[in-house]
Short mmCIF file of C-alpha atoms in Angstrom, two decimals:
data_model
loop_
_atom_site.label_atom_id
_atom_site.label_comp_id
_atom_site.label_asym_id
_atom_site.label_seq_id
_atom_site.Cartn_x
_atom_site.Cartn_y
_atom_site.Cartn_z
CA MET A 1 49.24 -0.78 27.65
CA LEU A 2 48.06 2.28 29.23
CA LEU A 3 46.28 3.63 26.25
CA ASN A 4 44.44 0.55 24.95
CA LYS A 5 42.92 -0.63 28.42
CA ARG A 6 39.32 -0.45 28.04
CA ILE A 7 37.08 1.82 30.26
CA SER A 8 33.60 1.95 30.40
CA ILE A 9 30.98 4.69 30.50
CA GLY A 10 29.39 3.01 33.04
CA TYR A 11 32.45 3.18 35.27
CA PHE A 12 32.56 6.71 35.12
CA ILE A 13 28.67 6.74 35.45
CA ARG A 14 28.82 4.56 39.05
CA GLN A 15 31.65 7.05 39.96
CA ILE A 16 29.30 10.28 39.76
CA LYS A 17 26.01 8.66 39.97
CA TYR A 18 24.78 10.23 43.31
CA GLN A 19 25.84 14.02 41.97
CA ILE A 20 23.86 12.91 39.02
CA VAL A 21 20.53 12.04 40.95
CA LEU A 22 21.06 15.34 42.87
CA ILE A 23 21.58 17.60 39.54
CA VAL A 24 18.79 15.94 37.89
CA PHE A 25 16.40 16.34 40.85
CA PHE A 26 17.42 19.97 41.11
CA ALA A 27 16.90 20.93 37.53
CA PHE A 28 13.33 19.42 37.21
CA LEU A 29 12.41 20.82 40.39
CA ILE A 30 13.66 24.18 39.56
CA GLY A 31 11.94 23.96 36.21
CA PHE A 32 8.77 22.89 37.65
CA LEU A 33 8.78 25.59 40.55
CA ASP A 34 9.65 28.10 37.54
CA ASP A 35 5.93 27.92 36.34
CA ILE A 36 3.50 28.13 39.74
CA SER A 37 5.74 30.13 42.37
CA ILE A 38 7.67 33.17 42.55
CA LEU A 39 10.79 31.48 40.79
CA ASN A 40 9.67 32.74 37.77
CA LYS A 41 10.47 36.25 38.68
CA ILE A 42 14.08 35.83 39.90
CA SER A 43 16.22 36.53 37.12
CA ILE A 44 19.88 37.02 37.17
CA PRO A 45 22.67 38.44 34.31
CA LEU A 46 23.83 34.93 32.26
CA SER A 47 27.38 36.91 32.59
CA ILE A 48 27.37 35.94 36.11
CA PRO A 49 26.82 32.02 35.65
CA ALA A 50 29.35 32.65 32.84
CA LEU A 51 31.85 33.93 34.84
CA LEU A 52 31.38 31.27 37.44
CA GLY A 53 31.60 28.76 35.02
CA THR A 54 35.08 30.04 33.39
CA ALA A 55 36.71 30.45 36.92
CA VAL A 56 35.75 26.58 37.19
CA SER A 57 36.74 25.58 34.21
CA LEU A 58 40.18 27.13 34.96
CA LEU A 59 40.22 25.27 38.38
CA LEU A 60 39.35 22.03 36.81
CA ALA A 61 42.17 22.79 34.07
CA PHE A 62 44.89 23.52 37.30
CA ARG A 63 43.34 20.24 38.95
CA THR A 64 43.90 18.09 35.73
CA ALA A 65 47.28 19.16 34.99
CA GLN A 66 48.32 18.34 38.34
CA SER A 67 46.65 14.91 38.41
CA TYR A 68 48.29 14.07 34.75
CA GLU A 69 51.68 14.97 36.11
CA ARG A 70 51.10 12.83 38.98
CA TRP A 71 49.78 9.79 36.91
CA TRP A 72 53.02 10.39 34.03
CA GLU A 73 55.47 10.70 36.80
CA ALA A 74 54.29 7.37 38.57
CA ARG A 75 54.77 5.88 34.91
CA THR A 76 58.19 7.30 34.63
CA VAL A 77 59.13 5.75 37.52
CA TRP A 78 58.37 2.58 36.66
CA GLY A 79 59.93 3.03 33.34
CA ALA A 80 63.21 3.54 35.40
CA ILE A 81 62.53 0.24 37.52
CA VAL A 82 62.10 -1.72 34.37
CA ASN A 83 65.31 -0.40 32.62
CA ASP A 84 67.10 -0.47 36.20
CA SER A 85 65.93 -4.33 36.86
CA ARG A 86 67.60 -5.29 33.02
CA SER A 87 70.79 -3.35 34.08
CA PHE A 88 70.88 -4.82 37.64
CA ILE A 89 70.87 -8.14 36.10
CA ARG A 90 72.89 -7.81 32.88
CA LEU A 91 75.79 -6.11 34.97
CA VAL A 92 75.71 -9.36 37.36
CA ARG A 93 75.98 -12.00 34.56
CA GLN A 94 78.84 -9.95 33.24
CA PHE A 95 81.03 -9.25 36.28
CA VAL A 96 80.39 -13.26 37.58
CA PRO A 97 79.86 -15.20 34.37
CA GLU A 98 81.36 -18.27 36.74
CA LEU A 99 78.68 -17.96 38.97
CA PRO A 100 75.62 -18.57 36.75
CA GLU A 101 73.66 -19.65 40.24
CA GLU A 102 74.37 -16.24 41.81
CA SER A 103 72.74 -14.74 38.65
CA ARG A 104 70.01 -16.72 38.81
CA LEU A 105 69.39 -15.78 42.94
CA VAL A 106 69.68 -12.21 41.97
CA ALA A 107 66.87 -12.55 38.87
CA GLU A 108 64.68 -13.96 40.90
CA ARG A 109 64.58 -12.31 43.98
CA GLN A 110 64.44 -8.84 41.55
CA ILE A 111 61.22 -10.20 40.05
CA VAL A 112 59.97 -11.07 43.49
CA TRP A 113 60.97 -7.20 44.50
CA VAL A 114 58.96 -5.57 41.53
CA TYR A 115 55.58 -7.80 41.97
CA ALA A 116 56.10 -7.13 45.78
CA LEU A 117 56.51 -3.07 45.34
CA GLY A 118 53.30 -3.14 43.04
CA GLU A 119 51.05 -5.18 45.57
CA ALA A 120 52.18 -3.00 48.43
CA LEU A 121 51.66 0.14 46.78
CA ARG A 122 47.91 -0.75 46.11
CA LYS A 123 47.88 -2.26 49.56
CA GLN A 124 46.81 -5.52 48.42
CA VAL A 125 47.54 -9.04 50.06
CA PHE A 126 50.97 -10.41 48.76
CA SER A 127 50.16 -12.70 45.87
CA ASP A 128 51.59 -16.54 46.56
CA LYS A 129 54.73 -15.99 44.54
CA VAL A 130 55.66 -13.35 46.75
CA LYS A 131 54.11 -14.90 50.01
CA ASN A 132 56.16 -18.45 49.00
CA TYR A 133 59.37 -16.77 48.24
CA LEU A 134 59.05 -14.31 51.61
CA GLN A 135 58.60 -17.67 53.30
CA SER A 136 61.35 -19.58 52.18
CA HIS A 137 63.84 -16.82 52.15
CA ASN A 138 62.92 -15.62 55.73
CA ILE A 139 62.28 -12.25 55.02
CA THR A 140 60.33 -9.78 57.25
CA GLY A 141 59.50 -6.45 58.16
CA THR A 142 57.50 -3.40 57.82
CA ASN A 143 58.85 -2.50 54.26
CA ILE A 144 58.74 -5.83 52.50
CA PRO A 145 60.21 -4.33 49.33
CA ASN A 146 63.01 -2.78 51.07
CA ALA A 147 63.79 -5.89 52.79
CA ILE A 148 63.85 -7.71 49.55
CA LEU A 149 66.81 -4.76 48.32
CA ASP A 150 68.34 -5.45 51.63
CA LYS A 151 69.20 -9.06 50.52
CA HIS A 152 70.30 -7.75 46.92
CA SER A 153 73.01 -5.66 48.92
CA GLU A 154 73.87 -8.81 51.39
CA GLN A 155 74.62 -10.72 48.16
CA ILE A 156 76.56 -8.35 46.73
CA ARG A 157 78.64 -7.57 49.67
CA LYS A 158 79.32 -11.47 49.75
CA ILE A 159 80.50 -11.91 46.16
CA ALA A 160 82.93 -9.10 46.70
CA ALA A 161 84.30 -10.59 49.84
CA GLU A 162 84.89 -13.47 48.15
CA GLY A 163 87.01 -11.73 45.46
CA HIS A 164 84.96 -12.26 42.35
CA ILE A 165 84.45 -8.52 41.90
CA SER A 166 86.22 -5.54 42.26
CA ASP A 167 85.62 -2.32 44.32
CA PHE A 168 84.65 -0.52 41.19
CA LYS A 169 82.45 -3.50 40.04
CA GLU A 170 81.01 -3.52 43.67
CA GLY A 171 80.16 0.11 43.21
CA GLN A 172 78.58 0.01 39.81
CA LEU A 173 76.09 -2.73 41.35
CA ASN A 174 75.27 -0.64 44.10
CA GLU A 175 74.88 2.33 41.90
CA VAL A 176 72.13 0.46 40.35
CA LEU A 177 70.76 -0.91 43.36
CA MET A 178 70.29 2.87 44.82
CA ARG A 179 68.51 3.67 41.68
CA LEU A 180 65.98 1.16 42.10
CA CYS A 181 65.78 2.62 46.10
CA ASP A 182 65.49 6.00 44.74
CA SER A 183 62.41 4.58 42.40
CA MET A 184 60.76 3.17 45.16
CA GLY A 185 60.67 6.07 47.41
CA LYS A 186 59.13 8.16 44.56
CA CYS A 187 56.32 5.77 44.25
CA GLU A 188 55.91 5.75 48.07
CA ARG A 189 56.03 9.49 47.92
CA LEU A 190 53.32 9.99 45.19
CA LYS A 191 51.42 7.25 47.29
CA ASN A 192 51.24 9.18 50.68
CA THR A 193 51.24 12.57 49.31
CA VAL A 194 47.46 13.67 48.74
CA PHE A 195 45.83 16.67 46.83
CA PRO A 196 45.10 19.19 49.41
CA ARG A 197 41.62 18.52 50.42
CA ALA A 198 40.88 22.19 51.06
CA TYR A 199 41.05 22.78 46.51
CA SER A 200 38.82 20.07 46.32
CA ILE A 201 36.17 21.50 48.69
CA LEU A 202 36.65 24.69 46.98
CA LEU A 203 35.89 23.34 43.43
CA HIS A 204 32.98 21.10 44.42
CA THR A 205 31.49 24.43 46.41
CA LEU A 206 31.86 26.40 43.06
CA ILE A 207 30.67 23.56 40.54
CA TYR A 208 27.43 23.26 42.92
CA VAL A 209 27.06 27.23 43.22
CA PHE A 210 27.34 27.44 39.45
CA ALA A 211 24.77 24.57 39.11
CA PHE A 212 22.30 26.39 41.26
CA LEU A 213 22.75 29.80 39.57
CA LEU A 214 22.59 28.42 36.14
CA PRO A 215 19.09 27.99 35.66
CA PHE A 216 18.29 31.57 36.73
CA GLY A 217 20.34 32.84 33.99
CA LEU A 218 18.67 30.97 31.28
CA GLU A 219 15.35 31.60 29.21
CA ASP A 220 12.25 30.69 30.75
CA SER A 221 10.53 30.66 27.71
CA GLN A 222 12.04 27.31 26.96
CA LEU A 223 12.02 25.13 29.87
CA THR A 224 13.02 22.02 28.37
CA VAL A 225 16.38 23.45 27.05
CA GLU A 226 16.77 25.15 30.64
CA ILE A 227 16.32 21.62 32.40
CA VAL A 228 18.77 19.85 29.85
CA THR A 229 21.15 22.54 30.16
CA THR A 230 21.10 22.39 33.91
CA ILE A 231 21.51 18.86 33.91
CA ILE A 232 24.21 18.52 31.23
CA VAL A 233 26.97 21.82 31.86
CA PRO A 234 27.36 20.96 35.71
CA ILE A 235 27.39 17.01 35.15
CA ILE A 236 30.08 17.60 32.47
CA PHE A 237 32.36 19.83 35.15
CA ILE A 238 31.50 17.05 37.76
CA THR A 239 33.06 14.15 35.36
CA ILE A 240 36.25 15.96 34.31
CA GLU A 241 36.89 16.58 38.21
CA LYS A 242 36.26 13.07 39.07
CA THR A 243 38.42 12.13 35.99
CA ALA A 244 41.49 14.19 38.07
CA ILE A 245 40.81 12.42 41.10
CA ILE A 246 41.28 9.13 39.59
CA MET A 247 44.12 10.44 38.01
CA GLN A 248 46.16 11.75 40.87
CA ASP A 249 46.13 8.40 42.81
CA PRO A 250 48.06 6.41 40.11
CA PHE A 251 48.71 3.50 42.79
CA GLU A 252 44.76 3.02 43.98
CA ASN A 253 43.94 0.21 41.59
CA THR A 254 41.61 1.85 38.97
CA PRO A 255 41.41 1.75 35.31
CA VAL A 256 43.59 4.77 34.76
CA ASP A 257 46.11 3.50 37.36
CA THR A 258 50.06 2.69 36.52
CA PRO A 259 49.79 -0.95 35.20
CA MET A 260 52.22 -2.42 37.88
CA THR A 261 51.02 -5.97 37.38
CA ALA A 262 51.81 -6.06 33.85
CA LEU A 263 54.96 -4.30 33.74
CA ALA A 264 55.93 -6.54 36.66
CA GLN A 265 55.22 -9.10 34.03
CA THR A 266 57.31 -7.95 31.45
CA ILE A 267 60.28 -7.59 33.80
CA GLU A 268 59.83 -11.43 34.91
CA ILE A 269 59.93 -12.45 31.28
CA ASN A 270 62.87 -10.18 30.44
CA LEU A 271 64.94 -11.12 33.43
CA LEU A 272 64.07 -15.33 32.90
CA GLN A 273 64.95 -14.91 29.19
CA MET A 274 68.37 -12.91 30.23
CA ILE A 275 69.79 -16.05 32.34
CA GLY A 276 68.65 -18.65 30.13
CA GLU A 277 65.66 -19.73 31.89
CA LYS A 278 63.23 -22.13 29.33
CA ASN A 279 60.22 -22.38 31.53
CA ILE A 280 58.92 -18.56 30.92
CA PRO A 281 55.43 -17.74 31.69
CA ALA A 282 53.13 -16.44 29.40
CA LYS A 283 51.99 -12.46 29.84
CA LYS A 284 48.65 -11.46 30.50
CA GLU A 285 46.97 -8.89 28.28
CA ASN A 286 45.55 -7.04 31.06
CA ASP A 287 46.53 -6.23 34.38
CA SER A 288 45.38 -8.71 37.17
CA TYR A 289 44.55 -6.88 39.83
CA PHE A 290 41.72 -4.58 38.47
CA GLU A 291 38.36 -5.97 37.34
CA MET A 292 36.00 -3.39 35.37
#
């Protein structure tokens, strides 16, 4: 699901189009002035831009690794949400088999919760499925996913008060509910914790300094090679950095973000099957929010 999502080269070009224009303009300007002005007398050892390029490479490697770690943590958290959603409904069905309506209510609420969580993380307007449920059950608050979990807790307390489950079983259900709440908190932490701005500024500065020094370290006798190299190498660095920037925010509705809608559809299908629902919606192939 994650690896098969097609990402066009055009998407990345659109993300760095202004940097491409700036670097291409600079490369041709330096190449033009190199033949008609005093710039052709300026030369620096190639080892200087090479050393600077090595420093940029190391910083980019760290940035990419940290971004991938955030992306993978988000995917791991949503994997836990999938598993805990199934476990929650399975326990409810096992503990109160004489109350199928209770299982249906819990499953329906859990389905709405996963959709609401994904939409809240992306700062999307809630879908009709979520809106209709919130209105019909009078659920309000600044944190809707948390309010939905509160309804889970109220229902568990009600079932226990009526004597349908023991204290031990109530504790097991609350334990799964706590794991769901913990996963929600992890998602909110990833969403609200940004990568240090100072690091990005440093990396940007080094890339542009490298791009500026590079043509003065190359042979002036091969102008075409000088221009092409001055364009390609900095653009590669910028593309890698932009990839890291996109990956570091796994809930921003980009081609590489966590496919929360697709995962929510998987949970919906699984839970409906578990409660014996016959009218199960077909799963869509792609995440429905992002359009290339």
